[in-house]
Amino acid sequence: MLVPVRCFTCGNLVADKFEEYQNRVKSGEEPAKILDSLGIKRYCCRRMLLITVETILQVLPFSEAMYKRNTEIQSE
């Protein structure tokens, strides 16, 4: 996963808090309370953690489609 090291707007360090944030969200805590307890108060820094997604999940469908198309081409 590609987690930004610093906030793009203010430059605060956010990458060191991401793993704890993910674990606590999975355990069922509210994201707003987690961010407050981690000391992330600014909207710009909150955005950096909230919008980070698994990039591989977005790329995987295209990779599978390309593989399928390549096998079709080779079989012709």
Tab-separated table of N, CA, C and O in Angstrom:
chain	number	residue	atom	x	y	z
A	1	MET	N	0.839	-1.168	0.000
A	1	MET	CA	0.000	0.000	0.000
A	1	MET	C	0.887	1.234	0.000
A	1	MET	O	1.937	1.256	0.621
A	2	LEU	N	0.442	2.249	-0.676
A	2	LEU	CA	1.184	3.498	-0.764
A	2	LEU	C	0.570	4.531	0.174
A	2	LEU	O	-0.413	5.182	-0.170
A	3	VAL	N	1.142	4.646	1.348
A	3	VAL	CA	0.672	5.614	2.330
A	3	VAL	C	1.559	6.843	2.231
A	3	VAL	O	2.785	6.735	2.274
A	4	PRO	N	0.964	8.023	2.076
A	4	PRO	CA	1.791	9.239	2.031
A	4	PRO	C	2.557	9.413	3.343
A	4	PRO	O	2.000	9.204	4.419
A	5	VAL	N	3.810	9.766	3.237
A	5	VAL	CA	4.630	9.944	4.431
A	5	VAL	C	4.212	11.201	5.177
A	5	VAL	O	4.090	11.198	6.391
A	6	ARG	N	3.997	12.264	4.439
A	6	ARG	CA	3.607	13.540	5.040
A	6	ARG	C	2.325	14.052	4.400
A	6	ARG	O	1.993	13.705	3.281
A	7	CYS	N	1.632	14.901	5.136
A	7	CYS	CA	0.439	15.558	4.610
A	7	CYS	C	0.862	16.465	3.457
A	7	CYS	O	1.846	17.198	3.567
A	8	PHE	N	0.121	16.412	2.361
A	8	PHE	CA	0.468	17.216	1.194
A	8	PHE	C	0.315	18.710	1.445
A	8	PHE	O	0.984	19.517	0.822
A	9	THR	N	-0.559	19.095	2.358
A	9	THR	CA	-0.846	20.499	2.593
A	9	THR	C	0.067	21.125	3.637
A	9	THR	O	0.714	22.137	3.385
A	10	CYS	N	0.129	20.515	4.827
A	10	CYS	CA	0.873	21.148	5.922
A	10	CYS	C	2.222	20.497	6.213
A	10	CYS	O	3.047	21.072	6.908
A	11	GLY	N	2.446	19.296	5.717
A	11	GLY	CA	3.734	18.651	5.907
A	11	GLY	C	3.884	17.838	7.176
A	11	GLY	O	4.971	17.325	7.458
A	12	ASN	N	2.820	17.688	7.955
A	12	ASN	CA	2.905	16.873	9.171
A	12	ASN	C	3.087	15.405	8.810
A	12	ASN	O	2.576	14.922	7.807
A	13	LEU	N	3.795	14.679	9.664
A	13	LEU	CA	4.042	13.260	9.464
A	13	LEU	C	2.769	12.469	9.751
A	13	LEU	O	2.179	12.597	10.824
A	14	VAL	N	2.301	11.660	8.785
A	14	VAL	CA	1.086	10.874	8.981
A	14	VAL	C	1.309	9.374	8.775
A	14	VAL	O	0.507	8.568	9.231
A	15	ALA	N	2.361	8.985	8.104
A	15	ALA	CA	2.568	7.568	7.771
A	15	ALA	C	2.790	6.704	9.004
A	15	ALA	O	2.387	5.541	9.016
A	16	ASP	N	3.384	7.251	10.035
A	16	ASP	CA	3.658	6.454	11.225
A	16	ASP	C	2.396	6.109	12.007
A	16	ASP	O	2.384	5.203	12.819
A	17	LYS	N	1.301	6.784	11.738
A	17	LYS	CA	0.046	6.562	12.448
A	17	LYS	C	-0.921	5.681	11.668
A	17	LYS	O	-1.941	5.247	12.188
A	18	PHE	N	-0.605	5.396	10.415
A	18	PHE	CA	-1.551	4.696	9.551
A	18	PHE	C	-1.840	3.274	10.005
A	18	PHE	O	-2.993	2.847	10.021
A	19	GLU	N	-0.829	2.521	10.365
A	19	GLU	CA	-1.039	1.119	10.754
A	19	GLU	C	-1.926	1.013	11.988
A	19	GLU	O	-2.844	0.189	12.038
A	20	GLU	N	-1.657	1.848	12.989
A	20	GLU	CA	-2.489	1.833	14.194
A	20	GLU	C	-3.922	2.240	13.854
A	20	GLU	O	-4.887	1.662	14.353
A	21	TYR	N	-4.068	3.233	12.989
A	21	TYR	CA	-5.395	3.678	12.557
A	21	TYR	C	-6.154	2.527	11.901
A	21	TYR	O	-7.317	2.268	12.240
A	22	GLN	N	-5.519	1.815	10.962
A	22	GLN	CA	-6.160	0.691	10.276
A	22	GLN	C	-6.585	-0.397	11.258
A	22	GLN	O	-7.689	-0.923	11.158
A	23	ASN	N	-5.705	-0.744	12.186
A	23	ASN	CA	-6.015	-1.806	13.154
A	23	ASN	C	-7.203	-1.424	14.031
A	23	ASN	O	-8.069	-2.253	14.305
A	24	ARG	N	-7.232	-0.187	14.472
A	24	ARG	CA	-8.314	0.251	15.345
A	24	ARG	C	-9.639	0.379	14.600
A	24	ARG	O	-10.697	0.102	15.163
A	25	VAL	N	-9.600	0.763	13.336
A	25	VAL	CA	-10.830	0.821	12.540
A	25	VAL	C	-11.384	-0.589	12.339
A	25	VAL	O	-12.590	-0.809	12.454
A	26	LYS	N	-10.506	-1.534	12.072
A	26	LYS	CA	-10.941	-2.918	11.885
A	26	LYS	C	-11.525	-3.509	13.157
A	26	LYS	O	-12.368	-4.394	13.100
A	27	SER	N	-11.068	-3.026	14.309
A	27	SER	CA	-11.601	-3.532	15.571
A	27	SER	C	-12.947	-2.902	15.925
A	27	SER	O	-13.583	-3.306	16.896
A	28	GLY	N	-13.387	-1.906	15.145
A	28	GLY	CA	-14.724	-1.373	15.332
A	28	GLY	C	-14.830	0.013	15.945
A	28	GLY	O	-15.932	0.489	16.184
A	29	GLU	N	-13.720	0.668	16.181
A	29	GLU	CA	-13.776	2.018	16.748
A	29	GLU	C	-14.187	3.038	15.687
A	29	GLU	O	-14.054	2.793	14.498
A	30	GLU	N	-14.671	4.174	16.139
A	30	GLU	CA	-15.063	5.240	15.222
A	30	GLU	C	-13.822	5.968	14.711
A	30	GLU	O	-12.957	6.339	15.494
A	31	PRO	N	-13.750	6.187	13.402
A	31	PRO	CA	-12.571	6.853	12.827
A	31	PRO	C	-12.302	8.243	13.417
A	31	PRO	O	-11.148	8.601	13.639
A	32	ALA	N	-13.332	9.012	13.688
A	32	ALA	CA	-13.129	10.356	14.237
A	32	ALA	C	-12.455	10.303	15.596
A	32	ALA	O	-11.533	11.090	15.875
A	33	LYS	N	-12.861	9.376	16.438
A	33	LYS	CA	-12.257	9.252	17.771
A	33	LYS	C	-10.813	8.749	17.683
A	33	LYS	O	-9.956	9.170	18.456
A	34	ILE	N	-10.566	7.867	16.743
A	34	ILE	CA	-9.206	7.348	16.556
A	34	ILE	C	-8.271	8.472	16.132
A	34	ILE	O	-7.174	8.629	16.683
A	35	LEU	N	-8.702	9.261	15.148
A	35	LEU	CA	-7.868	10.360	14.676
A	35	LEU	C	-7.603	11.373	15.786
A	35	LEU	O	-6.493	11.889	15.900
A	36	ASP	N	-8.603	11.652	16.606
A	36	ASP	CA	-8.406	12.566	17.736
A	36	ASP	C	-7.383	12.011	18.716
A	36	ASP	O	-6.503	12.729	19.186
A	37	SER	N	-7.483	10.711	19.013
A	37	SER	CA	-6.551	10.124	19.984
A	37	SER	C	-5.127	10.018	19.436
A	37	SER	O	-4.172	10.019	20.207
A	38	LEU	N	-4.997	9.940	18.118
A	38	LEU	CA	-3.666	9.901	17.503
A	38	LEU	C	-3.056	11.289	17.361
A	38	LEU	O	-1.916	11.429	16.944
A	39	GLY	N	-3.829	12.321	17.677
A	39	GLY	CA	-3.324	13.687	17.594
A	39	GLY	C	-3.437	14.310	16.225
A	39	GLY	O	-2.766	15.294	15.929
A	40	ILE	N	-4.291	13.749	15.382
A	40	ILE	CA	-4.482	14.298	14.046
A	40	ILE	C	-5.719	15.181	14.095
A	40	ILE	O	-6.847	14.702	14.021
A	41	LYS	N	-5.503	16.481	14.225
A	41	LYS	CA	-6.593	17.436	14.413
A	41	LYS	C	-6.958	18.185	13.144
A	41	LYS	O	-8.096	18.574	12.961
A	42	ARG	N	-5.999	18.411	12.253
A	42	ARG	CA	-6.257	19.205	11.052
A	42	ARG	C	-7.009	18.398	10.003
A	42	ARG	O	-6.792	17.209	9.834
A	43	TYR	N	-7.877	19.096	9.280
A	43	TYR	CA	-8.653	18.444	8.227
A	43	TYR	C	-7.751	17.895	7.133
A	43	TYR	O	-8.017	16.821	6.582
A	44	CYS	N	-6.702	18.622	6.808
A	44	CYS	CA	-5.831	18.172	5.720
A	44	CYS	C	-5.127	16.865	6.085
A	44	CYS	O	-4.986	15.975	5.239
A	45	CYS	N	-4.720	16.727	7.329
A	45	CYS	CA	-4.044	15.496	7.763
A	45	CYS	C	-5.028	14.337	7.874
A	45	CYS	O	-4.709	13.197	7.536
A	46	ARG	N	-6.232	14.623	8.329
A	46	ARG	CA	-7.267	13.595	8.410
A	46	ARG	C	-7.562	13.037	7.017
A	46	ARG	O	-7.756	11.844	6.834
A	47	ARG	N	-7.608	13.927	6.060
A	47	ARG	CA	-7.867	13.524	4.680
A	47	ARG	C	-6.836	12.508	4.208
A	47	ARG	O	-7.172	11.553	3.501
A	48	MET	N	-5.588	12.716	4.573
A	48	MET	CA	-4.522	11.835	4.101
A	48	MET	C	-4.740	10.394	4.560
A	48	MET	O	-4.446	9.459	3.816
A	49	LEU	N	-5.251	10.196	5.765
A	49	LEU	CA	-5.486	8.841	6.252
A	49	LEU	C	-6.823	8.280	5.768
A	49	LEU	O	-6.932	7.100	5.482
A	50	LEU	N	-7.817	9.124	5.664
A	50	LEU	CA	-9.143	8.641	5.302
A	50	LEU	C	-9.253	8.244	3.837
A	50	LEU	O	-10.027	7.352	3.493
A	51	ILE	N	-8.509	8.883	2.948
A	51	ILE	CA	-8.651	8.591	1.527
A	51	ILE	C	-7.634	7.583	1.009
A	51	ILE	O	-7.677	7.218	-0.161
A	52	THR	N	-6.739	7.107	1.856
A	52	THR	CA	-5.757	6.114	1.431
A	52	THR	C	-6.466	4.778	1.242
A	52	THR	O	-7.159	4.301	2.127
A	53	VAL	N	-6.322	4.176	0.057
A	53	VAL	CA	-6.982	2.910	-0.253
A	53	VAL	C	-5.945	1.914	-0.755
A	53	VAL	O	-4.836	2.280	-1.131
A	54	GLU	N	-6.340	0.668	-0.762
A	54	GLU	CA	-5.479	-0.375	-1.300
A	54	GLU	C	-5.373	-0.185	-2.811
A	54	GLU	O	-6.327	-0.440	-3.548
A	55	THR	N	-4.251	0.265	-3.273
A	55	THR	CA	-4.057	0.522	-4.694
A	55	THR	C	-4.173	-0.754	-5.508
A	55	THR	O	-4.717	-0.746	-6.615
A	56	ILE	N	-3.725	-1.849	-4.961
A	56	ILE	CA	-3.749	-3.113	-5.700
A	56	ILE	C	-5.174	-3.524	-6.033
A	56	ILE	O	-5.435	-4.123	-7.074
A	57	LEU	N	-6.132	-3.195	-5.179
A	57	LEU	CA	-7.523	-3.554	-5.444
A	57	LEU	C	-8.091	-2.783	-6.629
A	57	LEU	O	-9.013	-3.244	-7.290
A	58	GLN	N	-7.547	-1.608	-6.893
A	58	GLN	CA	-7.994	-0.832	-8.033
A	58	GLN	C	-7.318	-1.279	-9.325
A	58	GLN	O	-7.896	-1.181	-10.396
A	59	VAL	N	-6.105	-1.780	-9.247
A	59	VAL	CA	-5.333	-2.159	-10.429
A	59	VAL	C	-5.607	-3.598	-10.852
A	59	VAL	O	-5.537	-3.926	-12.040
A	60	LEU	N	-5.954	-4.447	-9.927
A	60	LEU	CA	-6.112	-5.874	-10.191
A	60	LEU	C	-7.092	-6.204	-11.319
A	60	LEU	O	-6.767	-7.034	-12.177
A	61	PRO	N	-8.280	-5.609	-11.393
A	61	PRO	CA	-9.183	-5.949	-12.510
A	61	PRO	C	-8.567	-5.684	-13.891
A	61	PRO	O	-8.787	-6.456	-14.825
A	62	PHE	N	-7.799	-4.622	-14.019
A	62	PHE	CA	-7.172	-4.315	-15.297
A	62	PHE	C	-6.084	-5.326	-15.629
A	62	PHE	O	-5.918	-5.720	-16.779
A	63	SER	N	-5.354	-5.760	-14.635
A	63	SER	CA	-4.304	-6.750	-14.843
A	63	SER	C	-4.903	-8.074	-15.308
A	63	SER	O	-4.380	-8.715	-16.222
A	64	GLU	N	-5.999	-8.479	-14.671
A	64	GLU	CA	-6.650	-9.730	-15.060
A	64	GLU	C	-7.194	-9.638	-16.482
A	64	GLU	O	-7.097	-10.597	-17.254
A	65	ALA	N	-7.756	-8.504	-16.847
A	65	ALA	CA	-8.288	-8.322	-18.196
A	65	ALA	C	-7.170	-8.359	-19.233
A	65	ALA	O	-7.328	-8.949	-20.307
A	66	MET	N	-6.036	-7.754	-18.917
A	66	MET	CA	-4.901	-7.767	-19.842
A	66	MET	C	-4.361	-9.184	-20.018
A	66	MET	O	-4.014	-9.587	-21.124
A	67	TYR	N	-4.284	-9.940	-18.931
A	67	TYR	CA	-3.806	-11.316	-19.014
A	67	TYR	C	-4.735	-12.151	-19.886
A	67	TYR	O	-4.286	-12.918	-20.748
A	68	LYS	N	-6.036	-11.987	-19.675
A	68	LYS	CA	-7.018	-12.731	-20.467
A	68	LYS	C	-6.915	-12.371	-21.945
A	68	LYS	O	-6.951	-13.243	-22.813
A	69	ARG	N	-6.765	-11.095	-22.238
A	69	ARG	CA	-6.650	-10.642	-23.634
A	69	ARG	C	-5.370	-11.186	-24.275
A	69	ARG	O	-5.369	-11.615	-25.430
A	70	ASN	N	-4.264	-11.194	-23.541
A	70	ASN	CA	-3.006	-11.722	-24.073
A	70	ASN	C	-3.109	-13.201	-24.383
A	70	ASN	O	-2.582	-13.673	-25.385
A	71	THR	N	-3.778	-13.973	-23.542
A	71	THR	CA	-3.939	-15.405	-23.812
A	71	THR	C	-4.825	-15.641	-25.021
A	71	THR	O	-4.613	-16.574	-25.782
A	72	GLU	N	-5.846	-14.768	-25.222
A	72	GLU	CA	-6.695	-14.874	-26.405
A	72	GLU	C	-5.891	-14.602	-27.669
A	72	GLU	O	-6.042	-15.293	-28.680
A	73	ILE	N	-5.042	-13.605	-27.634
A	73	ILE	CA	-4.225	-13.244	-28.790
A	73	ILE	C	-3.238	-14.352	-29.130
A	73	ILE	O	-3.040	-14.686	-30.290
A	74	GLN	N	-2.618	-14.932	-28.113
A	74	GLN	CA	-1.632	-15.978	-28.347
A	74	GLN	C	-2.268	-17.256	-28.881
A	74	GLN	O	-1.641	-18.018	-29.606
A	75	SER	N	-3.522	-17.502	-28.517
A	75	SER	CA	-4.184	-18.713	-28.979
A	75	SER	C	-4.659	-18.615	-30.426
A	75	SER	O	-4.977	-19.617	-31.047
A	76	GLU	N	-4.711	-17.414	-30.978
A	76	GLU	CA	-5.166	-17.216	-32.363
A	76	GLU	C	-4.108	-17.552	-33.362
A	76	GLU	O	-3.080	-17.805	-33.387
